[in-house]
mmCIF file of C-alpha atoms and ligand atoms in Angstrom:
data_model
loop_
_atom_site.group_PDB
_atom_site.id
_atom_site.type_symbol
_atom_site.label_atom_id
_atom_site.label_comp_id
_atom_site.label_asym_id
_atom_site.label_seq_id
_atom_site.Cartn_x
_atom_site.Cartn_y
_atom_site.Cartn_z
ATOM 1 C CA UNK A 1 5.197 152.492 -61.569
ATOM 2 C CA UNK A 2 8.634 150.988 -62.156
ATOM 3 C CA UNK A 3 11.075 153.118 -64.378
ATOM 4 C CA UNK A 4 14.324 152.342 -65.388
ATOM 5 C CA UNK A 5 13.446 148.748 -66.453
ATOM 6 C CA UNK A 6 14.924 147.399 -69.795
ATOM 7 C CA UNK A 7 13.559 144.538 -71.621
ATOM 8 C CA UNK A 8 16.022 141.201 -72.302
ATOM 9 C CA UNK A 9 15.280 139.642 -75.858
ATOM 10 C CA UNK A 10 16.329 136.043 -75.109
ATOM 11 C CA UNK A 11 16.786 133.501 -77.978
ATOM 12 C CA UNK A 12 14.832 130.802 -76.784
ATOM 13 C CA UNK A 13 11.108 132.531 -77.357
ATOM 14 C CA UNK A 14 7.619 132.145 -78.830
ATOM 15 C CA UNK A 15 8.458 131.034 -82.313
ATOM 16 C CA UNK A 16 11.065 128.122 -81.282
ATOM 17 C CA UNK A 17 8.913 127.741 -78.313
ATOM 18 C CA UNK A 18 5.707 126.968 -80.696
ATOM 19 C CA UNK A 19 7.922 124.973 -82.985
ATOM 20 C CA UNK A 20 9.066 122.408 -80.561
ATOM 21 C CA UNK A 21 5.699 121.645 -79.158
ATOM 22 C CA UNK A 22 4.123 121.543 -83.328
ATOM 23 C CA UNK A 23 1.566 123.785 -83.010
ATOM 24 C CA UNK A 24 0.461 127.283 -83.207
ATOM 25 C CA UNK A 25 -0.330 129.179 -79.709
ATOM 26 C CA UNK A 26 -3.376 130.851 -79.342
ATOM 27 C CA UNK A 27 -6.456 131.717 -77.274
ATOM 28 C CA UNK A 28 -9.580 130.873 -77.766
ATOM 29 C CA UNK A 29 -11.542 133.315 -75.440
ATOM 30 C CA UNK A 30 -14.837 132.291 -73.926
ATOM 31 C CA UNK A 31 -17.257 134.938 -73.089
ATOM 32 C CA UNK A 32 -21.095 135.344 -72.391
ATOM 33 C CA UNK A 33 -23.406 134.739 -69.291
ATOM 34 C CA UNK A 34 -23.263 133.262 -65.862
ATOM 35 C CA UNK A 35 -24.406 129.627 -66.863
ATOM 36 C CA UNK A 36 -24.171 130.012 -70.642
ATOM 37 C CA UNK A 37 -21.556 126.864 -70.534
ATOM 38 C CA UNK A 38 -18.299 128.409 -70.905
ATOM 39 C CA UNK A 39 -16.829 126.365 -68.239
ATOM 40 C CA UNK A 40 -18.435 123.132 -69.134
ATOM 41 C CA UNK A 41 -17.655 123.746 -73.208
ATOM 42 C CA UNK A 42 -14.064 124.937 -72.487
ATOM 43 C CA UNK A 43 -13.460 121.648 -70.946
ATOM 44 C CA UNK A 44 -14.822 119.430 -72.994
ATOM 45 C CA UNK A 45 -13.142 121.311 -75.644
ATOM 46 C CA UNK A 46 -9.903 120.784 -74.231
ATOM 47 C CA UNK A 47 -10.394 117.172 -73.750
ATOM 48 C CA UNK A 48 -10.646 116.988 -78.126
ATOM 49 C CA UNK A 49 -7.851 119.232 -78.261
ATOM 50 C CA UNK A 50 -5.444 116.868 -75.948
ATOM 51 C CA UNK A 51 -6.474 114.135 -77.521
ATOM 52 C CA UNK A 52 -5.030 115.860 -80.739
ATOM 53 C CA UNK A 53 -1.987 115.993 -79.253
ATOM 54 C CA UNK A 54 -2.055 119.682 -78.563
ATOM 55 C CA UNK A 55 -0.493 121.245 -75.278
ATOM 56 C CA UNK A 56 -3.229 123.364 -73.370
ATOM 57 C CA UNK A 57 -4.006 125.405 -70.276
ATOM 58 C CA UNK A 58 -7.394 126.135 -69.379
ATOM 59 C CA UNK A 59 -8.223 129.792 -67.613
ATOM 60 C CA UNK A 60 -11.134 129.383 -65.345
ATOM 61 C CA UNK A 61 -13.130 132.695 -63.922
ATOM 62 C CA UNK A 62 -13.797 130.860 -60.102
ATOM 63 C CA UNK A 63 -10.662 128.954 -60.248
ATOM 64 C CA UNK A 64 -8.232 132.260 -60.959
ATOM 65 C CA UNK A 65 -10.252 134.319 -58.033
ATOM 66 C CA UNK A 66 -9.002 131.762 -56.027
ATOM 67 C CA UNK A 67 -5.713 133.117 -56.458
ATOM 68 C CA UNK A 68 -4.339 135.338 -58.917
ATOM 69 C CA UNK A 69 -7.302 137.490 -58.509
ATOM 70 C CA UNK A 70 -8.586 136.364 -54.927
ATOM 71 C CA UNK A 71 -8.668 140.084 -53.868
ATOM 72 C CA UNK A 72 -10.518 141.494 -56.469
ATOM 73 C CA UNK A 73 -15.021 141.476 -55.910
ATOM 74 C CA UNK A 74 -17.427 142.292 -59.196
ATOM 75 C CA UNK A 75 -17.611 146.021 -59.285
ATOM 76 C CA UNK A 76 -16.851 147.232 -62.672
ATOM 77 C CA UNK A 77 -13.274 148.706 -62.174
ATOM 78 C CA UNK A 78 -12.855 145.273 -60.529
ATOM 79 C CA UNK A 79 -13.706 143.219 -63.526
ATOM 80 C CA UNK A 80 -11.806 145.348 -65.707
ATOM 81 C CA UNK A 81 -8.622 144.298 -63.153
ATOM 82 C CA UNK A 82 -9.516 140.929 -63.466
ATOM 83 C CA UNK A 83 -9.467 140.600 -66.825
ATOM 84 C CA UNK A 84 -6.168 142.766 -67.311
ATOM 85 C CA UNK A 85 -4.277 140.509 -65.293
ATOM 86 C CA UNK A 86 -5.753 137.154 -66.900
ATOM 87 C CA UNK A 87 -4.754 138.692 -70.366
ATOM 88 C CA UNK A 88 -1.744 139.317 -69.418
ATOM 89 C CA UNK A 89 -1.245 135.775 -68.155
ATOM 90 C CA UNK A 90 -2.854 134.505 -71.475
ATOM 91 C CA UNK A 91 -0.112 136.081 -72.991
ATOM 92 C CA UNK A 92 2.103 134.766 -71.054
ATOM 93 C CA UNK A 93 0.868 130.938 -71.400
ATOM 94 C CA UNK A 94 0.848 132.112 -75.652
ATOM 95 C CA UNK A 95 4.598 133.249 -75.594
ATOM 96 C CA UNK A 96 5.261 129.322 -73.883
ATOM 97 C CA UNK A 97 3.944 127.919 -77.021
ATOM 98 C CA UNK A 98 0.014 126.878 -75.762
ATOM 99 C CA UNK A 99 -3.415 126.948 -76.967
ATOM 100 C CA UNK A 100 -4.710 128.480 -73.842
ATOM 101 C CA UNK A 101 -8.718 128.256 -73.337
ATOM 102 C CA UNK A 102 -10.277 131.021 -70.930
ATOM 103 C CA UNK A 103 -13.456 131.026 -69.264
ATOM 104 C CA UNK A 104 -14.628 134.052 -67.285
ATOM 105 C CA UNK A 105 -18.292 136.307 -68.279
ATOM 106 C CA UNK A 106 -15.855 139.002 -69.273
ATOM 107 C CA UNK A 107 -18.683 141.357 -69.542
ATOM 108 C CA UNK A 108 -17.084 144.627 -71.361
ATOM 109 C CA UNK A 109 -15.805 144.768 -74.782
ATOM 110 C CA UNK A 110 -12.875 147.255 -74.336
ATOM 111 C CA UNK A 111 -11.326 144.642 -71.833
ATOM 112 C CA UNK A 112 -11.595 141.886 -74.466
ATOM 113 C CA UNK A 113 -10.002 143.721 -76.735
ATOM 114 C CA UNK A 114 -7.442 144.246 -74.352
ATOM 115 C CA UNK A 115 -6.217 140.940 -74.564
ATOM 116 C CA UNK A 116 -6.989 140.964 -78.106
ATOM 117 C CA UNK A 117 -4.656 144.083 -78.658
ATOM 118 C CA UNK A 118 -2.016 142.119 -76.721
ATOM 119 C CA UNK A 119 -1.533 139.062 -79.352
ATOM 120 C CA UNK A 120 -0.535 138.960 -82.489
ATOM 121 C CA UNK A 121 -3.448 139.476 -85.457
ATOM 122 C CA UNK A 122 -4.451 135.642 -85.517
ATOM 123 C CA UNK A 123 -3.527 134.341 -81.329
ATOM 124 C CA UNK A 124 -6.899 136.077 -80.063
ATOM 125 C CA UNK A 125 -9.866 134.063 -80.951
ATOM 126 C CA UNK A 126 -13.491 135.432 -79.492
ATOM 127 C CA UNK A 127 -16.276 133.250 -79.025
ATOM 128 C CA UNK A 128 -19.555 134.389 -77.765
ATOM 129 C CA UNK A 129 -21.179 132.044 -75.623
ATOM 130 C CA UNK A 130 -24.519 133.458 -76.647
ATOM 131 C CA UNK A 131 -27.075 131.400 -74.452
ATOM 132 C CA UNK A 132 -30.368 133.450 -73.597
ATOM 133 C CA UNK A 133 -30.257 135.163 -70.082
ATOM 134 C CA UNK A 134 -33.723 132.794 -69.413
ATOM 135 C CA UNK A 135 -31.747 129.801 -70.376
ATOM 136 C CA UNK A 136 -28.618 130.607 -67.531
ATOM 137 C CA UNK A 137 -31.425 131.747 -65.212
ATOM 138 C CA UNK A 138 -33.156 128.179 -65.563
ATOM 139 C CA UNK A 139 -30.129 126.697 -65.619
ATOM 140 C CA UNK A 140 -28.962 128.199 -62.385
ATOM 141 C CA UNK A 141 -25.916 125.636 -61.952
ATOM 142 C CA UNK A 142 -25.020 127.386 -58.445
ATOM 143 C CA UNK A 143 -27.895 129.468 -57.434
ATOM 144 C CA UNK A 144 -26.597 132.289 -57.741
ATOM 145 C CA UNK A 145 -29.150 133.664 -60.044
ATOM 146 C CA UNK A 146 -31.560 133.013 -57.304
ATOM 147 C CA UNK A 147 -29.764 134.994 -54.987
ATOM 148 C CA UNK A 148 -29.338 138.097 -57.046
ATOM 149 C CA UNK A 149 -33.343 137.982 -57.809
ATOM 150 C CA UNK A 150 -33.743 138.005 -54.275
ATOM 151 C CA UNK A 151 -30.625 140.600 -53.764
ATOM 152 C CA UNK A 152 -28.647 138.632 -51.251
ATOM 153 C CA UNK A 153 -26.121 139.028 -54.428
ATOM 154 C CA UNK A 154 -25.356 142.466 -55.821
ATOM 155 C CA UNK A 155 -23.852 143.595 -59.092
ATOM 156 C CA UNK A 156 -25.220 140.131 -60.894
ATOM 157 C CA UNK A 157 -24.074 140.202 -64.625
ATOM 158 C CA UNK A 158 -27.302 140.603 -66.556
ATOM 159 C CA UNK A 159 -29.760 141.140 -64.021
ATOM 160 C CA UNK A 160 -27.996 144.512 -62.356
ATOM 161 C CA UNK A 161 -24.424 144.685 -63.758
ATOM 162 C CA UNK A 162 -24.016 144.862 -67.788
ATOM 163 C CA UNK A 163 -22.861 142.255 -69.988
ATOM 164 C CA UNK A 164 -21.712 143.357 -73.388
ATOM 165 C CA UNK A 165 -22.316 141.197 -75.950
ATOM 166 C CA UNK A 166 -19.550 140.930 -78.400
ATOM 167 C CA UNK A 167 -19.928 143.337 -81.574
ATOM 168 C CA UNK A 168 -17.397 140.947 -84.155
ATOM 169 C CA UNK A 169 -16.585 137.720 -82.686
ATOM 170 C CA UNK A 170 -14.248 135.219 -84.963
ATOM 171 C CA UNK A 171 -17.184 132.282 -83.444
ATOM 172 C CA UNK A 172 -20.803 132.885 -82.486
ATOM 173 C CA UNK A 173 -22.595 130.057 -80.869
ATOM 174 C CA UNK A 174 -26.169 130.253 -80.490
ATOM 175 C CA UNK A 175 -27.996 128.647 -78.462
ATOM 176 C CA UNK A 176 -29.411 125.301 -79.084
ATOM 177 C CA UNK A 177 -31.486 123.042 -76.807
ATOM 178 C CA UNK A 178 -28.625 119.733 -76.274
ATOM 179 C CA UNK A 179 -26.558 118.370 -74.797
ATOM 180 C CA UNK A 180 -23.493 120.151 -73.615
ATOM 181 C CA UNK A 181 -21.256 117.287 -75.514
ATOM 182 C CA UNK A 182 -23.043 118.177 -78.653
ATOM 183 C CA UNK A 183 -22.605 121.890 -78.124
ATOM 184 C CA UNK A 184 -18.421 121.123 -77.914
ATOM 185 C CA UNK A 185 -18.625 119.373 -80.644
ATOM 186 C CA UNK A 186 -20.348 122.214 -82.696
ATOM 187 C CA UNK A 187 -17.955 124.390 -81.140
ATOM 188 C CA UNK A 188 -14.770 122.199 -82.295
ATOM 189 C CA UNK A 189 -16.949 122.045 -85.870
ATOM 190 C CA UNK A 190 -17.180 126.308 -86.106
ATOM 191 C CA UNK A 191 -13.484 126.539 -85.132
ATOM 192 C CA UNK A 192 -12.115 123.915 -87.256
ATOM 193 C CA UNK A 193 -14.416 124.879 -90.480
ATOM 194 C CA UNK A 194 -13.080 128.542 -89.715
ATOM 195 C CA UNK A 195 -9.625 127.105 -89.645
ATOM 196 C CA UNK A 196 -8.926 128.690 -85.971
ATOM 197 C CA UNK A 197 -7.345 125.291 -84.394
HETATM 198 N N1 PPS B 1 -21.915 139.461 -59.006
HETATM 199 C C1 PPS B 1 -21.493 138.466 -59.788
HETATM 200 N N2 PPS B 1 -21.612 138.580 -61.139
HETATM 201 C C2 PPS B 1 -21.182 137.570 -61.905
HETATM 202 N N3 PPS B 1 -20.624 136.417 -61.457
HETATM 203 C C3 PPS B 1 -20.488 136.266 -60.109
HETATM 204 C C4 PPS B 1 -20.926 137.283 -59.237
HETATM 205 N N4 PPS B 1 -20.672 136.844 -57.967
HETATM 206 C C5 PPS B 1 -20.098 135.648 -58.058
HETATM 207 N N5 PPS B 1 -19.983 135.286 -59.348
HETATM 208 C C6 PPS B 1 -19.310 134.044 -59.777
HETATM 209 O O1 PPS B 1 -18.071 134.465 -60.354
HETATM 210 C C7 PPS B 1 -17.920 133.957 -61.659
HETATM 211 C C8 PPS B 1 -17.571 135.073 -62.681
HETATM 212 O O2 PPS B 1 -16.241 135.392 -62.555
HETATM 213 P P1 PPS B 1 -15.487 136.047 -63.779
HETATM 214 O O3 PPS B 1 -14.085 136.236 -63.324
HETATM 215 O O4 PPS B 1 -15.707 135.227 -64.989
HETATM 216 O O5 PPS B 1 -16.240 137.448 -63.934
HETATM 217 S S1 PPS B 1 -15.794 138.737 -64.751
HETATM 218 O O6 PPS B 1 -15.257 138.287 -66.041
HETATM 219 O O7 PPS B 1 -14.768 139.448 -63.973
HETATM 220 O O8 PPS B 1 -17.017 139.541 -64.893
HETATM 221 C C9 PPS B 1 -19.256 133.386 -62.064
HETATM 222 O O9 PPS B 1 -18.897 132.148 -62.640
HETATM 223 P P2 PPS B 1 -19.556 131.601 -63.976
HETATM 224 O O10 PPS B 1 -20.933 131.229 -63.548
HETATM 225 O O11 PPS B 1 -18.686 130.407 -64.286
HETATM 226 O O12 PPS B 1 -19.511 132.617 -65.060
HETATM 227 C C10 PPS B 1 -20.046 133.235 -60.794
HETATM 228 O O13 PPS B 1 -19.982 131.911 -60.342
HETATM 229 N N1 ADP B 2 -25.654 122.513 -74.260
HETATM 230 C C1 ADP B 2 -25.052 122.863 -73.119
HETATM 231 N N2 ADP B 2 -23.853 123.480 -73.168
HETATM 232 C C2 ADP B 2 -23.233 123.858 -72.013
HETATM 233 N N3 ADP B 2 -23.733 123.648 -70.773
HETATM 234 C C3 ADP B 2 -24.924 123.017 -70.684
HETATM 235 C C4 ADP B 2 -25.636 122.616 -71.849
HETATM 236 N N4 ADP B 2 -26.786 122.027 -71.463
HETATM 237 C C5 ADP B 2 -26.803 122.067 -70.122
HETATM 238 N N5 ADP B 2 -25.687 122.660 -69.636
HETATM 239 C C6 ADP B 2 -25.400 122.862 -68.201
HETATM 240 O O1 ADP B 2 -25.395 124.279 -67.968
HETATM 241 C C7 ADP B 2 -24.471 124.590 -66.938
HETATM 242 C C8 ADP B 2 -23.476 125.602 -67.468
HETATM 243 O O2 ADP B 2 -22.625 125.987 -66.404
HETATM 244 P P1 ADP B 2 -21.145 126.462 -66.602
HETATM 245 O O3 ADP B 2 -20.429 125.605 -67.583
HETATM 246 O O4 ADP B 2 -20.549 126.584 -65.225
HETATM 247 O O5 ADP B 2 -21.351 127.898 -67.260
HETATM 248 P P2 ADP B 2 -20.483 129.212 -67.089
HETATM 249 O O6 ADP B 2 -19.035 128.777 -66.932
HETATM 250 O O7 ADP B 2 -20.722 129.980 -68.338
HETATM 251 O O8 ADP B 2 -21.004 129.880 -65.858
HETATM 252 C C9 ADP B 2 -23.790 123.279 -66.524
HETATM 253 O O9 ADP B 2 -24.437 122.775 -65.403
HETATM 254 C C10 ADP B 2 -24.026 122.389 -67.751
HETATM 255 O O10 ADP B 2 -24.053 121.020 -67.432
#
């Protein structure tokens, strides 16, 4: 732990930051299964958000264990890193002025509401990716459901690691048998009738 550490106000920061760009920085926080479509819906929803002119950066669960998180596996206590640290670069990306979009299972509620705790009342928006564990399994876009049926994977959210749903999320998309462009586009319907973009 560092002590003797003093934080510098500067006078460029979030508020001229947002101004400049003309919009208001948030994040819209995917969560729900392995395969429920966050990754596919968070990009298609970013597309109809950049087409609106708005400045985004998209959070993706494989992409950031890559890097940021590349040393952390899917134990609990290391899910509960991984999210820390992604919240704390989603505030980061807010205080720059963008609508960030993240993407990762997320699986426990007290780490969501990390992030959520971290924002302001309105930047933290939580929508529940709420397709049906059968649906993700049948899905199966990289086998990996496959694997943790036949326990070459261990720790699988839903099938022997927990997934949380969430208890009060601003949006809650159920499942619906279409296409994933129609799914966006009831997603960008939900936030925009909710007045969240
Ligand atoms: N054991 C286990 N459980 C769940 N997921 C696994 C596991 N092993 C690898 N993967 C792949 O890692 C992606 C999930 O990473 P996340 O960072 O979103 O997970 S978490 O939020 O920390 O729980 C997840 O990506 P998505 O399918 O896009 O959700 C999987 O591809
Ligand atoms: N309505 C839909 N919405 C989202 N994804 C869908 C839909 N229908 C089929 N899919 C497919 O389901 C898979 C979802 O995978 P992905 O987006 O990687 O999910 P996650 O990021 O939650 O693991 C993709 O292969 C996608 O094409």
């Amino acid at each position: 732990m560092a002590t003797n550490i003093v934080w510098h106000k500067h006078e460029i920061n979030k508020t001229t930051r947002a101004e400049s760009l003309g919009q208001k920085p948030r994040v819209l926080w995917l969560t729900g299964l392995s395969g429920s479509g966050k990754s596919t819906l968070a990009n298609l929803l970013e597309k109809k958000l950049h087409e609106q002119g708005k400045h985004t950066y998209l959070l993706d669960g494989d992409n950031v264990r890559h890097g940021l998180c590349g040393d952390l596996g899917f134990s609990d206590k290391d899910r509960v890193e991984n999210i820390r640290r992604i919240s704390e670069v989603a505030k980061l990306f807010v205080d720059s002025g963008l609508v960030v979009l993240t993407a990762f299972i997320s699986p426990f509620q007290t780490d969501r509401d990390f992030c959520r705790n971290l924002l302001a009342e309105d930047e933290f928006i939580e929508v529940f990716v709420d397709t049906p564990l059968e649906v993700c399994e049948q899905r199966d876009p990289k086998g990996l459901y496959k694997k943790a049926r036949s326990g070459e994977i261990k720790h699988f959210t839903g099938i022997d690691s927990a997934y949380e749903a969430p208890s009060s999320p601003e949006v809650h998309l159920p499942y619906q048998e279409e296409s994933a462009e129609d799914t966006a586009e009831r997603l960008f319907n939900l936030l925009t009738e909710k007045g969240l973009l």
